Amino acid sequence: MRILNFYLVNHNTVSMVPIVAENGNLYTVVFEREHMAVVGKSPSTLIQESKQFYRKPPTGHLLTRKWGSIGNVNDKQVQANFQFTKKL
């Protein structure tokens, strides 16, 4: 499987799950509505990069997207809610 170096959280993103590879590196498995991808960054890094992208758009109208996910990490239930705003 190919590991992506860049990913923006978007309206198709359903959930993100952190995984630690055998080599000790932290990756994120991203589940979209119809696809799955592995990204060579932590979930928090992906969220920060996405927030930066959505904060610096051209001027115009605002588009706000809210999403959340519930998943299990190390047998504990984790819930995350995010809101991104982009000027169109």
Coordinates of C-alpha atoms in Angstrom, one line a residue:
M1 CA 0.0 0.0 0.0
R2 CA 1.2 3.5 -0.8
I3 CA 1.7 5.9 2.1
L4 CA 0.6 9.5 1.4
N5 CA 2.7 12.4 2.5
F6 CA -0.1 14.9 2.5
Y7 CA -3.8 14.8 3.2
L8 CA -6.5 17.4 3.9
V9 CA -9.5 16.5 6.1
N10 CA -12.6 17.1 4.0
H11 CA -16.3 16.4 3.8
N12 CA -15.6 12.8 2.7
T13 CA -13.4 12.0 5.8
V14 CA -15.3 9.6 8.1
S15 CA -12.6 8.8 10.7
M16 CA -8.9 8.8 11.3
V17 CA -7.1 6.1 13.3
P18 CA -3.5 6.4 14.5
I19 CA -1.3 3.3 14.1
V20 CA 2.3 2.7 15.2
A21 CA 4.3 0.7 12.6
E22 CA 6.9 -2.0 13.5
N23 CA 9.6 0.6 12.9
G24 CA 8.1 2.9 15.6
N25 CA 6.8 5.5 13.2
L26 CA 3.3 7.0 13.7
Y27 CA 0.9 6.8 10.8
T28 CA -2.8 7.6 10.3
V29 CA -5.3 5.4 8.6
V30 CA -7.9 7.7 7.0
F31 CA -11.3 6.3 6.2
E32 CA -13.4 8.2 3.7
R33 CA -16.9 7.3 2.5
E34 CA -15.6 5.0 -0.3
H35 CA -11.8 4.9 0.2
M36 CA -9.1 4.3 2.7
A37 CA -5.6 5.8 2.8
V38 CA -2.5 5.6 5.0
V39 CA -0.8 8.9 5.7
G40 CA 2.7 9.2 7.1
K41 CA 1.7 11.7 9.7
S42 CA -0.1 11.7 13.1
P43 CA -3.8 12.5 13.2
S44 CA -3.1 15.7 15.1
T45 CA -0.7 16.9 12.4
L46 CA -3.3 16.2 9.7
I47 CA -5.9 18.2 11.6
Q48 CA -3.5 21.2 12.1
E49 CA -2.5 21.2 8.5
S50 CA -6.1 21.1 7.4
K51 CA -7.1 23.9 9.8
Q52 CA -4.2 26.0 8.4
F53 CA -5.4 25.3 4.8
Y54 CA -9.0 26.2 5.6
R55 CA -7.9 29.4 7.4
K56 CA -6.0 30.9 4.4
P57 CA -8.4 30.7 1.5
P58 CA -9.2 33.6 -0.9
T59 CA -11.7 36.2 0.1
G60 CA -15.4 35.6 -0.4
H61 CA -18.2 33.6 1.3
L62 CA -17.6 31.3 4.2
L63 CA -18.1 27.5 4.0
T64 CA -18.3 25.7 7.3
R65 CA -18.0 22.0 7.7
K66 CA -18.6 20.1 10.9
W67 CA -17.8 16.4 11.3
G68 CA -17.1 14.0 14.1
S69 CA -16.1 10.5 14.6
I70 CA -16.3 7.8 17.3
G71 CA -13.8 5.0 17.3
N72 CA -11.8 2.7 19.5
V73 CA -8.1 3.2 20.2
N74 CA -6.4 0.7 22.4
D75 CA -9.8 -0.7 23.5
K76 CA -11.0 2.8 24.6
Q77 CA -13.7 4.7 22.9
V78 CA -12.6 8.0 21.5
Q79 CA -14.9 10.8 20.1
A80 CA -13.6 13.7 18.1
N81 CA -15.6 16.7 16.7
F82 CA -14.1 19.2 14.4
Q83 CA -15.2 22.3 12.5
F84 CA -13.4 23.8 9.6
T85 CA -14.2 27.1 8.0
K86 CA -13.2 28.1 4.5
K87 CA -13.8 31.4 2.6
L88 CA -14.9 30.7 -1.0

